[in-house]
PDB file of C-alpha atoms and ligand atoms in Angstrom:
ATOM      1  CA  UNK A   1      24.118  68.491  86.119  1.00 55.00           C
ATOM      2  CA  UNK A   2      27.852  68.673  86.672  1.00 61.00           C
ATOM      3  CA  UNK A   3      27.826  64.992  87.527  1.00 62.00           C
ATOM      4  CA  UNK A   4      26.072  64.172  84.282  1.00 59.00           C
ATOM      5  CA  UNK A   5      28.660  66.111  82.347  1.00 69.00           C
ATOM      6  CA  UNK A   6      31.504  64.270  84.072  1.00 59.00           C
ATOM      7  CA  UNK A   7      29.748  60.990  83.372  1.00 60.00           C
ATOM      8  CA  UNK A   8      29.278  61.784  79.694  1.00 65.00           C
ATOM      9  CA  UNK A   9      32.904  62.903  79.373  1.00 66.00           C
ATOM     10  CA  UNK A  10      33.972  59.698  81.036  1.00 58.00           C
ATOM     11  CA  UNK A  11      31.830  57.592  78.666  1.00 58.00           C
ATOM     12  CA  UNK A  12      33.175  59.493  75.690  1.00 66.00           C
ATOM     13  CA  UNK A  13      36.705  58.801  76.859  1.00 64.00           C
ATOM     14  CA  UNK A  14      35.989  55.097  77.384  1.00 55.00           C
ATOM     15  CA  UNK A  15      34.422  54.812  73.904  1.00 57.00           C
ATOM     16  CA  UNK A  16      37.509  56.381  72.375  1.00 61.00           C
ATOM     17  CA  UNK A  17      39.738  53.952  74.273  1.00 51.00           C
ATOM     18  CA  UNK A  18      37.699  50.973  73.071  1.00 53.00           C
ATOM     19  CA  UNK A  19      37.748  52.239  69.491  1.00 52.00           C
ATOM     20  CA  UNK A  20      41.497  52.722  69.640  1.00 53.00           C
ATOM     21  CA  UNK A  21      42.022  49.277  71.215  1.00 52.00           C
ATOM     22  CA  UNK A  22      39.882  47.472  68.631  1.00 55.00           C
ATOM     23  CA  UNK A  23      41.606  49.335  65.808  1.00 54.00           C
ATOM     24  CA  UNK A  24      44.918  48.173  67.230  1.00 50.00           C
ATOM     25  CA  UNK A  25      43.654  44.594  67.570  1.00 53.00           C
ATOM     26  CA  UNK A  26      42.564  44.516  63.912  1.00 50.00           C
ATOM     27  CA  UNK A  27      46.025  45.686  62.847  1.00 49.00           C
ATOM     28  CA  UNK A  28      47.645  43.124  65.128  1.00 57.00           C
ATOM     29  CA  UNK A  29      45.598  40.249  63.769  1.00 84.00           C
ATOM     30  CA  UNK A  30      46.600  40.609  60.138  1.00 95.00           C
ATOM     31  CA  UNK A  31      49.069  37.960  59.007  1.00 97.00           C
ATOM     32  CA  UNK A  32      51.413  38.173  56.037  1.00 97.00           C
ATOM     33  CA  UNK A  33      50.265  36.056  53.086  1.00 98.00           C
ATOM     34  CA  UNK A  34      53.049  34.148  51.283  1.00 98.00           C
ATOM     35  CA  UNK A  35      53.107  34.531  47.515  1.00 95.00           C
ATOM     36  CA  UNK A  36      53.732  31.922  44.825  1.00 94.00           C
ATOM     37  CA  UNK A  37      56.400  30.715  43.975  1.00 92.00           C
ATOM     38  CA  UNK A  38      57.617  31.005  47.611  1.00 95.00           C
ATOM     39  CA  UNK A  39      59.055  27.554  48.532  1.00 97.00           C
ATOM     40  CA  UNK A  40      57.380  27.857  51.954  1.00 98.00           C
ATOM     41  CA  UNK A  41      54.074  27.178  50.153  1.00 98.00           C
ATOM     42  CA  UNK A  42      55.451  23.712  49.327  1.00 98.00           C
ATOM     43  CA  UNK A  43      55.569  22.521  52.943  1.00 98.00           C
ATOM     44  CA  UNK A  44      53.247  19.768  54.104  1.00 98.00           C
ATOM     45  CA  UNK A  45      51.232  20.915  57.115  1.00 98.00           C
ATOM     46  CA  UNK A  46      51.086  18.748  60.222  1.00 98.00           C
ATOM     47  CA  UNK A  47      47.975  17.512  61.999  1.00 98.00           C
ATOM     48  CA  UNK A  48      46.510  19.650  64.814  1.00 98.00           C
ATOM     49  CA  UNK A  49      46.510  17.648  68.060  1.00 98.00           C
ATOM     50  CA  UNK A  50      46.032  20.413  70.662  1.00 98.00           C
ATOM     51  CA  UNK A  51      42.662  22.193  70.693  1.00 98.00           C
ATOM     52  CA  UNK A  52      43.326  25.217  72.881  1.00 98.00           C
ATOM     53  CA  UNK A  53      43.001  29.010  72.886  1.00 97.00           C
ATOM     54  CA  UNK A  54      46.073  29.413  70.674  1.00 97.00           C
ATOM     55  CA  UNK A  55      44.244  27.449  67.966  1.00 98.00           C
ATOM     56  CA  UNK A  56      41.183  29.709  68.362  1.00 97.00           C
ATOM     57  CA  UNK A  57      43.340  32.846  68.089  1.00 97.00           C
ATOM     58  CA  UNK A  58      45.086  31.450  65.006  1.00 97.00           C
ATOM     59  CA  UNK A  59      41.704  30.854  63.342  1.00 97.00           C
ATOM     60  CA  UNK A  60      40.484  34.364  64.244  1.00 97.00           C
ATOM     61  CA  UNK A  61      43.670  35.892  62.813  1.00 97.00           C
ATOM     62  CA  UNK A  62      43.315  33.780  59.667  1.00 98.00           C
ATOM     63  CA  UNK A  63      39.694  34.895  59.190  1.00 97.00           C
ATOM     64  CA  UNK A  64      40.661  38.536  59.739  1.00 97.00           C
ATOM     65  CA  UNK A  65      43.482  38.189  57.200  1.00 97.00           C
ATOM     66  CA  UNK A  66      41.200  36.467  54.679  1.00 98.00           C
ATOM     67  CA  UNK A  67      38.419  39.107  55.001  1.00 97.00           C
ATOM     68  CA  UNK A  68      40.954  41.926  54.756  1.00 97.00           C
ATOM     69  CA  UNK A  69      42.384  40.443  51.537  1.00 97.00           C
ATOM     70  CA  UNK A  70      38.847  39.909  50.117  1.00 97.00           C
ATOM     71  CA  UNK A  71      39.350  36.143  49.849  1.00 97.00           C
ATOM     72  CA  UNK A  72      36.841  33.321  50.327  1.00 98.00           C
ATOM     73  CA  UNK A  73      39.297  30.773  51.721  1.00 98.00           C
ATOM     74  CA  UNK A  74      42.692  30.604  53.420  1.00 98.00           C
ATOM     75  CA  UNK A  75      44.913  27.709  54.496  1.00 98.00           C
ATOM     76  CA  UNK A  76      47.310  28.138  57.434  1.00 98.00           C
ATOM     77  CA  UNK A  77      50.283  27.302  55.184  1.00 98.00           C
ATOM     78  CA  UNK A  78      49.601  30.542  53.267  1.00 98.00           C
ATOM     79  CA  UNK A  79      50.405  32.550  56.398  1.00 98.00           C
ATOM     80  CA  UNK A  80      53.386  30.308  57.207  1.00 98.00           C
ATOM     81  CA  UNK A  81      51.644  28.345  59.952  1.00 98.00           C
ATOM     82  CA  UNK A  82      52.472  24.712  59.193  1.00 98.00           C
ATOM     83  CA  UNK A  83      49.229  23.275  60.589  1.00 98.00           C
ATOM     84  CA  UNK A  84      46.229  21.612  58.960  1.00 98.00           C
ATOM     85  CA  UNK A  85      43.786  24.505  59.379  1.00 98.00           C
ATOM     86  CA  UNK A  86      41.448  26.012  56.759  1.00 98.00           C
ATOM     87  CA  UNK A  87      39.055  28.953  57.041  1.00 98.00           C
ATOM     88  CA  UNK A  88      36.341  29.686  54.469  1.00 98.00           C
ATOM     89  CA  UNK A  89      33.462  32.139  54.094  1.00 98.00           C
ATOM     90  CA  UNK A  90      31.319  31.780  50.975  1.00 98.00           C
ATOM     91  CA  UNK A  91      28.513  34.125  52.100  1.00 97.00           C
ATOM     92  CA  UNK A  92      27.752  37.397  50.289  1.00 96.00           C
ATOM     93  CA  UNK A  93      27.666  39.330  53.568  1.00 96.00           C
ATOM     94  CA  UNK A  94      30.882  37.754  54.890  1.00 95.00           C
ATOM     95  CA  UNK A  95      29.128  36.685  58.069  1.00 96.00           C
ATOM     96  CA  UNK A  96      29.374  32.897  57.848  1.00 98.00           C
ATOM     97  CA  UNK A  97      32.924  31.909  58.831  1.00 98.00           C
ATOM     98  CA  UNK A  98      33.641  28.172  58.497  1.00 98.00           C
ATOM     99  CA  UNK A  99      36.611  26.572  60.247  1.00 98.00           C
ATOM    100  CA  UNK A 100      37.998  23.155  59.278  1.00 98.00           C
ATOM    101  CA  UNK A 101      40.749  21.633  61.401  1.00 98.00           C
ATOM    102  CA  UNK A 102      42.479  18.548  59.954  1.00 98.00           C
ATOM    103  CA  UNK A 103      40.145  18.442  56.923  1.00 98.00           C
ATOM    104  CA  UNK A 104      40.408  15.211  55.001  1.00 98.00           C
ATOM    105  CA  UNK A 105      38.886  13.875  51.798  1.00 98.00           C
ATOM    106  CA  UNK A 106      37.523  10.343  52.195  1.00 98.00           C
ATOM    107  CA  UNK A 107      35.805   9.734  48.862  1.00 98.00           C
ATOM    108  CA  UNK A 108      35.702  11.822  45.700  1.00 98.00           C
ATOM    109  CA  UNK A 109      32.955  11.758  43.064  1.00 98.00           C
ATOM    110  CA  UNK A 110      33.623  10.231  39.655  1.00 98.00           C
ATOM    111  CA  UNK A 111      32.116  13.302  37.994  1.00 97.00           C
ATOM    112  CA  UNK A 112      34.426  16.234  37.520  1.00 98.00           C
ATOM    113  CA  UNK A 113      33.708  19.899  36.992  1.00 97.00           C
ATOM    114  CA  UNK A 114      35.663  22.857  35.690  1.00 97.00           C
ATOM    115  CA  UNK A 115      35.623  26.000  37.824  1.00 97.00           C
ATOM    116  CA  UNK A 116      37.444  29.339  37.684  1.00 97.00           C
ATOM    117  CA  UNK A 117      39.861  29.622  40.605  1.00 98.00           C
ATOM    118  CA  UNK A 118      42.005  32.315  42.135  1.00 98.00           C
ATOM    119  CA  UNK A 119      44.236  32.342  45.206  1.00 98.00           C
ATOM    120  CA  UNK A 120      45.410  34.986  47.690  1.00 98.00           C
ATOM    121  CA  UNK A 121      48.933  33.567  47.225  1.00 98.00           C
ATOM    122  CA  UNK A 122      48.748  33.995  43.440  1.00 97.00           C
ATOM    123  CA  UNK A 123      47.376  37.562  43.183  1.00 94.00           C
ATOM    124  CA  UNK A 124      45.605  38.629  40.012  1.00 93.00           C
ATOM    125  CA  UNK A 125      45.604  35.171  38.386  1.00 96.00           C
ATOM    126  CA  UNK A 126      42.328  33.389  37.604  1.00 97.00           C
ATOM    127  CA  UNK A 127      42.297  30.087  35.703  1.00 97.00           C
ATOM    128  CA  UNK A 128      39.940  27.176  35.128  1.00 97.00           C
ATOM    129  CA  UNK A 129      40.762  24.035  37.115  1.00 97.00           C
ATOM    130  CA  UNK A 130      39.100  20.642  36.735  1.00 97.00           C
ATOM    131  CA  UNK A 131      38.405  18.799  40.007  1.00 98.00           C
ATOM    132  CA  UNK A 132      36.050  16.100  41.303  1.00 98.00           C
ATOM    133  CA  UNK A 133      32.544  17.600  41.454  1.00 98.00           C
ATOM    134  CA  UNK A 134      31.847  16.602  45.061  1.00 98.00           C
ATOM    135  CA  UNK A 135      33.390  14.641  47.919  1.00 98.00           C
ATOM    136  CA  UNK A 136      32.761  13.081  51.281  1.00 98.00           C
ATOM    137  CA  UNK A 137      35.194  14.135  53.965  1.00 98.00           C
ATOM    138  CA  UNK A 138      35.750  14.781  57.641  1.00 98.00           C
ATOM    139  CA  UNK A 139      37.281  17.465  59.854  1.00 98.00           C
ATOM    140  CA  UNK A 140      37.625  18.544  63.457  1.00 98.00           C
ATOM    141  CA  UNK A 141      35.992  21.619  64.969  1.00 98.00           C
ATOM    142  CA  UNK A 142      37.748  23.971  67.423  1.00 98.00           C
ATOM    143  CA  UNK A 143      36.857  21.667  70.325  1.00 98.00           C
ATOM    144  CA  UNK A 144      38.471  18.674  68.648  1.00 98.00           C
ATOM    145  CA  UNK A 145      35.162  16.987  67.789  1.00 98.00           C
ATOM    146  CA  UNK A 146      35.112  15.100  64.507  1.00 98.00           C
ATOM    147  CA  UNK A 147      32.442  15.864  61.907  1.00 98.00           C
ATOM    148  CA  UNK A 148      31.522  14.243  58.617  1.00 98.00           C
ATOM    149  CA  UNK A 149      30.982  16.438  55.603  1.00 97.00           C
ATOM    150  CA  UNK A 150      29.438  16.161  52.149  1.00 98.00           C
ATOM    151  CA  UNK A 151      30.738  18.984  50.000  1.00 98.00           C
ATOM    152  CA  UNK A 152      29.501  20.024  46.571  1.00 97.00           C
ATOM    153  CA  UNK A 153      29.321  23.225  44.534  1.00 97.00           C
ATOM    154  CA  UNK A 154      31.585  26.098  45.567  1.00 97.00           C
ATOM    155  CA  UNK A 155      32.346  24.550  48.984  1.00 98.00           C
ATOM    156  CA  UNK A 156      33.708  21.451  47.246  1.00 98.00           C
ATOM    157  CA  UNK A 157      35.937  23.528  44.942  1.00 98.00           C
ATOM    158  CA  UNK A 158      37.139  25.779  47.748  1.00 98.00           C
ATOM    159  CA  UNK A 159      37.885  22.999  50.255  1.00 98.00           C
ATOM    160  CA  UNK A 160      39.745  20.916  47.670  1.00 98.00           C
ATOM    161  CA  UNK A 161      41.805  24.004  46.784  1.00 98.00           C
ATOM    162  CA  UNK A 162      42.618  24.644  50.485  1.00 98.00           C
ATOM    163  CA  UNK A 163      43.388  20.987  51.267  1.00 98.00           C
ATOM    164  CA  UNK A 164      45.818  21.098  48.325  1.00 98.00           C
ATOM    165  CA  UNK A 165      47.599  23.965  50.145  1.00 98.00           C
ATOM    166  CA  UNK A 166      47.929  21.823  53.288  1.00 98.00           C
ATOM    167  CA  UNK A 167      49.735  19.248  51.133  1.00 98.00           C
ATOM    168  CA  UNK A 168      52.078  21.842  49.610  1.00 98.00           C
ATOM    169  CA  UNK A 169      50.134  22.210  46.371  1.00 98.00           C
ATOM    170  CA  UNK A 170      49.000  25.432  44.705  1.00 98.00           C
ATOM    171  CA  UNK A 171      46.107  25.565  42.200  1.00 98.00           C
ATOM    172  CA  UNK A 172      48.455  26.459  39.333  1.00 97.00           C
ATOM    173  CA  UNK A 173      49.982  22.948  39.735  1.00 97.00           C
ATOM    174  CA  UNK A 174      46.805  21.697  38.015  1.00 97.00           C
ATOM    175  CA  UNK A 175      47.594  23.756  34.889  1.00 96.00           C
ATOM    176  CA  UNK A 176      49.880  22.950  31.947  1.00 96.00           C
ATOM    177  CA  UNK A 177      53.605  23.652  32.294  1.00 95.00           C
ATOM    178  CA  UNK A 178      53.308  26.365  29.636  1.00 95.00           C
ATOM    179  CA  UNK A 179      50.555  28.156  31.573  1.00 95.00           C
ATOM    180  CA  UNK A 180      52.543  27.858  34.815  1.00 94.00           C
ATOM    181  CA  UNK A 181      55.610  29.471  33.216  1.00 94.00           C
ATOM    182  CA  UNK A 182      53.435  32.282  31.861  1.00 94.00           C
ATOM    183  CA  UNK A 183      52.007  32.899  35.337  1.00 94.00           C
ATOM    184  CA  UNK A 184      55.483  33.005  36.954  1.00 92.00           C
ATOM    185  CA  UNK A 185      56.643  35.537  34.326  1.00 94.00           C
ATOM    186  CA  UNK A 186      53.523  37.665  34.836  1.00 94.00           C
ATOM    187  CA  UNK A 187      53.964  37.699  38.632  1.00 92.00           C
ATOM    188  CA  UNK A 188      57.667  38.586  38.319  1.00 91.00           C
ATOM    189  CA  UNK A 189      56.808  41.447  35.977  1.00 93.00           C
ATOM    190  CA  UNK A 190      54.133  42.638  38.409  1.00 90.00           C
ATOM    191  CA  UNK A 191      56.624  42.528  41.300  1.00 88.00           C
ATOM    192  CA  UNK A 192      59.250  44.502  39.344  1.00 92.00           C
ATOM    193  CA  UNK A 193      56.632  47.111  38.486  1.00 92.00           C
ATOM    194  CA  UNK A 194      55.496  47.536  42.100  1.00 88.00           C
ATOM    195  CA  UNK A 195      59.147  47.745  43.261  1.00 91.00           C
ATOM    196  CA  UNK A 196      59.831  50.448  40.659  1.00 91.00           C
ATOM    197  CA  UNK A 197      56.776  52.405  41.789  1.00 89.00           C
ATOM    198  CA  UNK A 198      57.736  52.161  45.467  1.00 81.00           C
TER     199      UNK A 198
HETATM  200 NI1   NI B   1      44.800  29.382  47.569  1.00 73.00          NI
END
């Protein structure tokens, strides 16, 4: 009986340790998201050539950061990692993480479509952007294998938006100058307000 008690205490202790460790890991994995108009968002990301554990960890951290911020897509540039990496999850349950290394558009459709877009680097702003409806592209997986891809619907919109990031573009670049100035003013006002409240 005594032995059982010791065992159960021990298990309880271990469970607590694991809970504490995973809590710590989640905290550790969150990366800081750069916000427009930060000039760091204008960098052009370089091709990934090494497919190792560091790349896997980077993708895990990016996914964690994206889920935590309630986003559906994140490009490495947005967390100041100057590499051509994109993570996306379009599922309702947030259980279908997609990873695209070195994503590239090969051929865009002639048809275009307007879609409402937002961005974790441009918080609180949602605007319609017109883009090619679908495209054919390619990307590498985490093992460095190349895959072809035909993207349409939300995946097409989201990947085009993220590939823009890898080339130093933000979705507001697609809007009129007037709209862009309005967005900058709104974000500055928002920042001043949160600084005043802090
Ligand atoms: Ni974005």
